[in-house]
Amino acid sequence: MVDLVIVVPCYNEEEVLPETTRCLSGLLNELESSGKIGSGRILYVDDGSRDRTWELICGFSAAEPLVCGLKLSHNSGHQQALWAGLEWAAAHAAAAVSIDADLQDDARSVVGMVDAWHGGADVVYGVRRERKSDTFFKRHTAQAFYRLMNALGGEVVYNHADFRLMSRRALQALAAYPERNLFLRGMVCALGFPTAKVYYDRKERMAGESKYPLSKMVSFALDGITSFSVRPLRYIAMLGLLFILISVAAIVYGVSMHCRGNTIPGWTSLLVSVWFIGGSILLALGIIGEYVGKIYKEVKRRPRYFVEAEAGMSSFRG
Ligand code: UDP
Ligand code: MG
């Protein structure tokens, strides 16, 4: 059992890996020598890279016992790669930190995370203090996303990405989620347990290009919403009710126009039916949506609860 594993998902990261390895192994050595941890490892998860990433990982691992690697057979995506590393850590480590290979997130904050962990936190979120290094577009779309997510009832920590420390207990709770569509930053929030936050300034990518183009960002955001909220389904039913109310107004308006002889034949009945039928269809879809939402929650088979502490329970054990 090691104390701390730093899980680093890598997709075509040959340009940054040497520097990342230098930086993270320095950090682990420092944590060990200051007595904050007994032993540490860097776990690279190669997410089906097409460049020399895996050769580099093998080289580092041969030279440094600190470095380990897992190679996924296919590019499964950032979240799945991270999951692979965290699942491994849940079985073999007392805590794990997840961080991106480009070290845009300040690796120095790991020291603060370890302190917070020793102070009793099971999940320590790395939170960006500001987003100067992001483009105007990325900054605003990301912030709009956090707001939308919270408005839809999916809990996420504002300005927190996948840079966090999790204790063994939190890792094992996370591993109990059997779902395939991963949105880790939402899942971790749903775990509960004592949490803490460490603030840092996000830097520019050291080298190489972002592996998250706009298309991946949009599909990630959609994954986040659809994995955590059934509210859009409920909104359909509400829209249906609204349309039915409008159809009542349309009846009043249509009939009064009809009585005044201001209409051509067929107009009144068409106007009223369009609103009423439209509203009824939406309401019916919304009702079906309620059931679909229930099925969706069932098939996820998420754990119902986790016990955080016990008091006086030993009497049950005789
Ligand atoms: N990544 C991955 N698989 C992918 C895409 C990205 O493992 O399919 C990794 C990547 O190597 C990096 C992290 O996910 O360690 C975040 O990617 P990136 O830094 O390019 O995203 P950005 O910071 O631009 O949002
Ligand atoms: Mg990055």
Tab-separated table of C-alpha atoms and ligand atoms in Angstrom:
chain	number	residue	atom	x	y	z
A	1	MET	CA	0.000	0.000	0.000
A	2	VAL	CA	1.431	3.381	-0.973
A	3	ASP	CA	0.386	6.649	0.662
A	4	LEU	CA	-0.158	8.857	-2.332
A	5	VAL	CA	-0.610	8.137	-6.031
A	6	ILE	CA	-0.631	10.985	-8.513
A	7	VAL	CA	-2.827	9.849	-11.403
A	8	VAL	CA	-2.021	11.518	-14.710
A	9	PRO	CA	-4.070	10.742	-17.837
A	10	CYS	CA	-1.994	11.238	-20.991
A	11	TYR	CA	-3.073	11.458	-24.583
A	12	ASN	CA	-0.278	12.290	-27.030
A	13	GLU	CA	1.709	14.098	-24.365
A	14	GLU	CA	5.295	13.291	-25.437
A	15	GLU	CA	6.204	16.979	-25.384
A	16	VAL	CA	5.300	17.561	-21.759
A	17	LEU	CA	6.053	14.203	-20.087
A	18	PRO	CA	9.776	14.731	-19.312
A	19	GLU	CA	9.080	18.013	-17.537
A	20	THR	CA	5.968	16.613	-15.824
A	21	THR	CA	7.939	13.639	-14.527
A	22	ARG	CA	10.724	15.892	-13.220
A	23	CYS	CA	8.260	18.161	-11.498
A	24	LEU	CA	6.038	15.463	-9.956
A	25	SER	CA	8.884	13.240	-8.782
A	26	GLY	CA	10.523	16.297	-7.168
A	27	LEU	CA	7.253	17.013	-5.449
A	28	LEU	CA	6.840	13.435	-4.171
A	29	ASN	CA	10.414	13.366	-2.892
A	30	GLU	CA	9.788	16.607	-1.070
A	31	LEU	CA	6.579	15.271	0.483
A	32	GLU	CA	8.417	12.132	1.571
A	33	SER	CA	11.387	13.952	3.044
A	34	SER	CA	9.152	16.366	4.947
A	35	GLY	CA	7.360	13.354	6.419
A	36	LYS	CA	3.948	14.270	4.979
A	37	ILE	CA	3.721	10.954	3.180
A	38	GLY	CA	5.535	7.644	3.583
A	39	SER	CA	5.690	6.669	-0.067
A	40	GLY	CA	4.366	8.057	-3.307
A	41	ARG	CA	3.954	7.046	-6.947
A	42	ILE	CA	3.221	8.737	-10.227
A	43	LEU	CA	0.723	6.692	-12.222
A	44	TYR	CA	0.567	7.635	-15.893
A	45	VAL	CA	-2.458	6.326	-17.746
A	46	ASP	CA	-1.732	6.348	-21.446
A	47	ASP	CA	-5.086	6.835	-23.128
A	48	GLY	CA	-4.252	5.115	-26.416
A	49	SER	CA	-1.718	7.730	-27.514
A	50	ARG	CA	-0.444	7.616	-31.066
A	51	ASP	CA	2.886	9.309	-30.375
A	52	ARG	CA	5.824	8.164	-28.202
A	53	THR	CA	4.000	8.708	-24.897
A	54	TRP	CA	4.050	5.037	-23.876
A	55	GLU	CA	7.738	4.561	-24.774
A	56	LEU	CA	8.548	7.568	-22.617
A	57	ILE	CA	6.489	6.219	-19.705
A	58	CYS	CA	8.277	2.846	-19.935
A	59	GLY	CA	11.631	4.647	-20.003
A	60	PHE	CA	10.825	6.766	-16.939
A	61	SER	CA	9.496	3.767	-15.090
A	62	ALA	CA	12.691	1.797	-15.749
A	63	ALA	CA	14.819	4.687	-14.500
A	64	GLU	CA	12.678	5.730	-11.519
A	65	PRO	CA	10.841	3.323	-9.232
A	66	LEU	CA	8.410	6.153	-8.459
A	67	VAL	CA	6.931	6.080	-11.940
A	68	CYS	CA	4.340	3.501	-13.040
A	69	GLY	CA	2.154	3.332	-16.089
A	70	LEU	CA	-1.022	1.784	-17.435
A	71	LYS	CA	-1.642	1.710	-21.156
A	72	LEU	CA	-5.228	1.654	-22.364
A	73	SER	CA	-5.739	-0.248	-25.589
A	74	HIS	CA	-7.737	2.529	-27.215
A	75	ASN	CA	-8.361	6.256	-26.837
A	76	SER	CA	-11.221	6.023	-24.348
A	77	GLY	CA	-11.280	9.677	-23.332
A	78	HIS	CA	-9.946	11.730	-20.449
A	79	GLN	CA	-12.623	10.698	-17.934
A	80	GLN	CA	-12.277	6.980	-18.616
A	81	ALA	CA	-8.476	7.183	-18.431
A	82	LEU	CA	-8.744	8.997	-15.124
A	83	TRP	CA	-11.179	6.384	-13.868
A	84	ALA	CA	-8.741	3.593	-14.760
A	85	GLY	CA	-6.061	5.261	-12.650
A	86	LEU	CA	-8.374	6.057	-9.740
A	87	GLU	CA	-9.796	2.538	-9.669
A	88	TRP	CA	-6.297	1.203	-9.383
A	89	ALA	CA	-5.501	3.733	-6.659
A	90	ALA	CA	-8.654	2.785	-4.725
A	91	ALA	CA	-7.233	-0.701	-4.338
A	92	HIS	CA	-3.609	0.186	-3.663
A	93	ALA	CA	-3.239	3.626	-2.135
A	94	ALA	CA	-4.287	5.631	0.901
A	95	ALA	CA	-5.016	8.663	-1.293
A	96	ALA	CA	-4.826	9.759	-4.907
A	97	VAL	CA	-4.403	13.103	-6.620
A	98	SER	CA	-5.567	13.500	-10.203
A	99	ILE	CA	-3.865	16.092	-12.382
A	100	ASP	CA	-3.553	16.753	-16.121
A	101	ALA	CA	-0.292	15.890	-17.841
A	102	ASP	CA	0.319	19.465	-19.017
A	103	LEU	CA	0.573	20.692	-15.380
A	104	GLN	CA	-1.650	23.688	-16.110
A	105	ASP	CA	-2.906	23.087	-12.614
A	106	ASP	CA	-0.308	24.094	-10.097
A	107	ALA	CA	1.373	20.904	-8.865
A	108	ARG	CA	2.641	22.807	-5.803
A	109	SER	CA	-0.935	22.896	-4.503
A	110	VAL	CA	-0.664	19.165	-3.867
A	111	VAL	CA	1.232	20.027	-0.664
A	112	GLY	CA	-1.793	21.985	0.564
A	113	MET	CA	-4.065	19.133	-0.511
A	114	VAL	CA	-2.057	16.617	1.499
A	115	ASP	CA	-2.225	18.926	4.537
A	116	ALA	CA	-6.008	19.209	4.177
A	117	TRP	CA	-6.241	15.428	3.825
A	118	HIS	CA	-4.250	14.944	7.048
A	119	GLY	CA	-6.577	17.522	8.562
A	120	GLY	CA	-9.514	15.166	7.947
A	121	ALA	CA	-10.824	16.027	4.462
A	122	ASP	CA	-11.688	13.070	2.231
A	123	VAL	CA	-11.961	15.141	-0.927
A	124	VAL	CA	-9.792	18.201	-1.530
A	125	TYR	CA	-10.840	20.230	-4.572
A	126	GLY	CA	-8.312	22.258	-6.519
A	127	VAL	CA	-10.161	25.457	-7.438
A	128	ARG	CA	-8.911	27.984	-9.997
A	129	ARG	CA	-8.605	31.413	-8.515
A	130	GLU	CA	-8.822	33.132	-11.871
A	131	ARG	CA	-8.811	32.109	-15.502
A	132	LYS	CA	-6.464	34.616	-17.075
A	133	SER	CA	-4.606	31.926	-18.995
A	134	ASP	CA	-7.791	30.716	-20.731
A	135	THR	CA	-9.088	32.369	-23.864
A	136	PHE	CA	-12.046	34.755	-23.528
A	137	PHE	CA	-14.217	32.133	-25.203
A	138	LYS	CA	-13.175	29.211	-22.989
A	139	ARG	CA	-13.508	31.285	-19.829
A	140	HIS	CA	-17.043	32.414	-20.565
A	141	THR	CA	-18.349	29.134	-21.947
A	142	ALA	CA	-16.893	27.285	-18.960
A	143	GLN	CA	-18.466	29.661	-16.448
A	144	ALA	CA	-21.823	29.535	-18.237
A	145	PHE	CA	-21.596	25.760	-18.031
A	146	TYR	CA	-21.018	25.726	-14.256
A	147	ARG	CA	-24.038	28.003	-13.799
A	148	LEU	CA	-26.276	25.937	-16.076
A	149	MET	CA	-25.205	22.742	-14.357
A	150	ASN	CA	-26.053	24.133	-10.918
A	151	ALA	CA	-29.356	25.559	-12.178
A	152	LEU	CA	-30.302	22.100	-13.443
A	153	GLY	CA	-29.623	20.602	-10.045
A	154	GLY	CA	-26.324	18.858	-10.899
A	155	GLU	CA	-23.948	19.794	-8.128
A	156	VAL	CA	-20.466	20.883	-9.285
A	157	VAL	CA	-17.786	22.980	-7.596
A	158	TYR	CA	-17.399	26.302	-9.379
A	159	ASN	CA	-14.087	26.541	-11.262
A	160	HIS	CA	-12.967	23.090	-10.227
A	161	ALA	CA	-11.853	20.706	-12.960
A	162	ASP	CA	-10.359	17.280	-12.384
A	163	PHE	CA	-7.526	18.396	-10.119
A	164	ARG	CA	-8.294	16.963	-6.691
A	165	LEU	CA	-7.156	14.698	-3.906
A	166	MET	CA	-9.333	11.818	-2.745
A	167	SER	CA	-8.813	9.617	0.294
A	168	ARG	CA	-9.051	5.847	0.065
A	169	ARG	CA	-12.545	5.948	1.531
A	170	ALA	CA	-13.723	8.437	-1.106
A	171	LEU	CA	-11.976	6.492	-3.882
A	172	GLN	CA	-13.701	3.289	-2.836
A	173	ALA	CA	-17.056	5.062	-2.700
A	174	LEU	CA	-16.446	6.413	-6.197
A	175	ALA	CA	-15.480	2.956	-7.434
A	176	ALA	CA	-18.923	1.749	-6.281
A	177	TYR	CA	-20.565	3.833	-9.028
A	178	PRO	CA	-21.096	1.371	-11.860
A	179	GLU	CA	-22.075	3.904	-14.541
A	180	ARG	CA	-20.328	4.109	-17.880
A	181	ASN	CA	-20.973	7.770	-18.771
A	182	LEU	CA	-18.456	9.438	-16.534
A	183	PHE	CA	-18.628	13.001	-15.339
A	184	LEU	CA	-16.209	12.711	-12.467
A	185	ARG	CA	-16.455	16.232	-11.112
A	186	GLY	CA	-20.181	15.743	-10.598
A	187	MET	CA	-19.853	12.211	-9.233
A	188	VAL	CA	-17.271	13.261	-6.657
A	189	CYS	CA	-19.547	16.060	-5.424
A	190	ALA	CA	-22.346	13.529	-4.987
A	191	LEU	CA	-20.202	11.380	-2.668
A	192	GLY	CA	-20.404	13.701	0.310
A	193	PHE	CA	-17.748	13.175	3.034
A	194	PRO	CA	-15.746	16.071	4.512
A	195	THR	CA	-14.258	18.263	1.797
A	196	ALA	CA	-11.795	21.124	1.542
A	197	LYS	CA	-10.666	23.490	-1.195
A	198	VAL	CA	-7.221	24.598	-2.250
A	199	TYR	CA	-7.015	27.681	-4.488
A	200	TYR	CA	-4.438	28.104	-7.242
A	201	ASP	CA	-3.757	30.080	-10.413
A	202	ARG	CA	-4.070	28.108	-13.624
A	203	LYS	CA	-1.106	28.371	-15.960
A	204	GLU	CA	-0.627	28.073	-19.693
A	205	ARG	CA	-0.078	24.624	-21.177
A	206	MET	CA	3.673	23.875	-21.000
A	207	ALA	CA	3.923	22.482	-24.512
A	208	GLY	CA	1.830	20.697	-27.107
A	209	GLU	CA	-1.775	21.482	-27.923
A	210	SER	CA	-4.997	21.165	-25.982
A	211	LYS	CA	-6.474	17.677	-26.352
A	212	TYR	CA	-9.903	19.172	-25.724
A	213	PRO	CA	-11.100	20.803	-28.941
A	214	LEU	CA	-14.482	22.552	-28.970
A	215	SER	CA	-16.311	19.420	-30.129
A	216	LYS	CA	-15.016	17.391	-27.159
A	217	MET	CA	-15.832	20.264	-24.784
A	218	VAL	CA	-19.425	20.436	-25.992
A	219	SER	CA	-19.932	16.686	-25.758
A	220	PHE	CA	-18.374	16.709	-22.275
A	221	ALA	CA	-20.765	19.466	-21.174
A	222	LEU	CA	-23.732	17.546	-22.580
A	223	ASP	CA	-22.513	14.404	-20.819
A	224	GLY	CA	-22.363	16.356	-17.586
A	225	ILE	CA	-25.906	17.588	-17.875
A	226	THR	CA	-27.458	14.370	-19.097
A	227	SER	CA	-25.600	12.270	-16.510
A	228	PHE	CA	-26.784	14.353	-13.596
A	229	SER	CA	-30.093	15.961	-14.337
A	230	VAL	CA	-33.517	14.753	-15.367
A	231	ARG	CA	-34.866	18.281	-15.137
A	232	PRO	CA	-34.850	18.894	-18.912
A	233	LEU	CA	-37.471	16.112	-19.123
A	234	ARG	CA	-39.581	17.842	-16.503
A	235	TYR	CA	-39.302	21.135	-18.379
A	236	ILE	CA	-40.984	19.459	-21.370
A	237	ALA	CA	-44.061	18.708	-19.247
A	238	MET	CA	-44.087	22.292	-17.960
A	239	LEU	CA	-43.882	23.628	-21.498
A	240	GLY	CA	-46.822	21.384	-22.408
A	241	LEU	CA	-48.899	22.833	-19.562
A	242	LEU	CA	-47.962	26.342	-20.641
A	243	PHE	CA	-49.088	25.617	-24.199
A	244	ILE	CA	-52.402	24.249	-22.922
A	245	LEU	CA	-52.899	27.465	-20.933
A	246	ILE	CA	-52.117	29.459	-24.068
A	247	SER	CA	-54.697	27.370	-25.915
A	248	VAL	CA	-57.321	28.518	-23.388
A	249	ALA	CA	-56.402	32.120	-24.178
A	250	ALA	CA	-56.482	31.223	-27.888
A	251	ILE	CA	-60.011	29.820	-27.479
A	252	VAL	CA	-61.220	33.061	-25.868
A	253	TYR	CA	-59.501	35.182	-28.492
A	254	GLY	CA	-60.546	32.952	-31.421
A	255	VAL	CA	-64.183	32.723	-30.358
A	256	SER	CA	-64.461	36.480	-29.773
A	257	MET	CA	-62.978	37.170	-33.195
A	258	HIS	CA	-65.331	34.587	-34.680
A	259	CYS	CA	-68.386	36.197	-33.049
A	260	ARG	CA	-67.394	39.596	-34.382
A	261	GLY	CA	-67.198	38.070	-37.820
A	262	ASN	CA	-63.552	39.061	-38.183
A	263	THR	CA	-62.424	35.644	-39.320
A	264	ILE	CA	-62.355	33.481	-42.388
A	265	PRO	CA	-63.951	29.991	-42.121
A	266	GLY	CA	-61.679	27.441	-40.451
A	267	TRP	CA	-59.348	29.928	-38.763
A	268	THR	CA	-60.809	29.651	-35.259
A	269	SER	CA	-60.804	25.878	-35.115
A	270	LEU	CA	-57.270	25.663	-36.564
A	271	LEU	CA	-55.844	28.270	-34.184
A	272	VAL	CA	-57.321	26.586	-31.141
A	273	SER	CA	-56.377	23.057	-32.201
A	274	VAL	CA	-52.774	23.947	-33.000
A	275	TRP	CA	-52.128	25.252	-29.472
A	276	PHE	CA	-54.163	22.608	-27.723
A	277	ILE	CA	-52.774	19.635	-29.627
A	278	GLY	CA	-49.230	21.000	-29.389
A	279	GLY	CA	-49.622	21.422	-25.637
A	280	SER	CA	-51.172	17.976	-25.149
A	281	ILE	CA	-48.371	16.289	-27.088
A	282	LEU	CA	-45.706	18.081	-25.062
A	283	LEU	CA	-47.454	17.223	-21.808
A	284	ALA	CA	-47.712	13.578	-22.847
A	285	LEU	CA	-44.002	13.549	-23.743
A	286	GLY	CA	-43.219	15.109	-20.394
A	287	ILE	CA	-45.191	12.416	-18.571
A	288	ILE	CA	-43.345	9.716	-20.494
A	289	GLY	CA	-40.184	11.650	-19.631
A	290	GLU	CA	-40.911	11.268	-15.918
A	291	TYR	CA	-40.897	7.502	-16.348
A	292	VAL	CA	-37.835	7.587	-18.572
A	293	GLY	CA	-36.119	9.641	-15.851
A	294	LYS	CA	-36.964	6.959	-13.285
A	295	ILE	CA	-35.679	4.194	-15.557
A	296	TYR	CA	-32.519	6.208	-16.140
A	297	LYS	CA	-31.915	6.499	-12.414
A	298	GLU	CA	-32.545	2.793	-11.933
A	299	VAL	CA	-30.214	1.627	-14.682
A	300	LYS	CA	-27.393	3.727	-13.276
A	301	ARG	CA	-27.539	1.538	-10.165
A	302	ARG	CA	-25.766	4.185	-8.153
A	303	PRO	CA	-25.122	3.340	-4.511
A	304	ARG	CA	-27.887	4.677	-2.261
A	305	TYR	CA	-25.657	6.047	0.477
A	306	PHE	CA	-22.250	5.899	2.112
A	307	VAL	CA	-21.731	5.784	5.859
A	308	GLU	CA	-19.437	8.566	6.971
A	309	ALA	CA	-19.249	7.826	10.722
A	310	GLU	CA	-20.774	5.586	13.364
A	311	ALA	CA	-21.670	6.162	17.010
A	312	GLY	CA	-22.381	3.421	19.503
A	313	MET	CA	-22.863	0.921	16.718
A	314	SER	CA	-20.420	-1.617	18.173
A	315	SER	CA	-23.189	-2.871	20.514
A	316	PHE	CA	-24.824	-4.487	17.464
A	317	ARG	CA	-21.738	-6.543	16.868
A	318	GLY	CA	-22.124	-8.238	20.227
B	1	UDP	N1	-6.597	13.474	-22.241
B	1	UDP	C1	-6.808	12.099	-22.285
B	1	UDP	N2	-7.576	11.579	-23.286
B	1	UDP	C2	-8.177	12.353	-24.239
B	1	UDP	C3	-7.991	13.767	-24.167
B	1	UDP	C4	-7.214	14.284	-23.146
B	1	UDP	O1	-6.293	11.360	-21.435
B	1	UDP	O2	-8.852	11.812	-25.117
B	1	UDP	C5	-5.766	14.040	-21.164
B	1	UDP	C6	-4.639	14.932	-21.620
B	1	UDP	O3	-3.489	14.197	-21.925
B	1	UDP	C7	-4.453	15.830	-20.415
B	1	UDP	C8	-5.847	15.945	-19.840
B	1	UDP	O4	-6.601	14.881	-20.404
B	1	UDP	O5	-3.626	15.223	-19.430
B	1	UDP	C9	-6.507	17.275	-20.161
B	1	UDP	O6	-6.372	17.617	-21.509
B	1	UDP	P1	-5.927	19.059	-22.009
B	1	UDP	O7	-4.876	19.618	-21.112
B	1	UDP	O8	-5.546	18.969	-23.447
B	1	UDP	O9	-7.289	19.856	-21.845
B	1	UDP	P2	-7.481	21.425	-21.566
B	1	UDP	O10	-6.574	21.769	-20.422
B	1	UDP	O11	-7.123	22.111	-22.808
B	1	UDP	O12	-8.929	21.538	-21.213
B	2	MG	MG	-4.661	21.355	-20.171
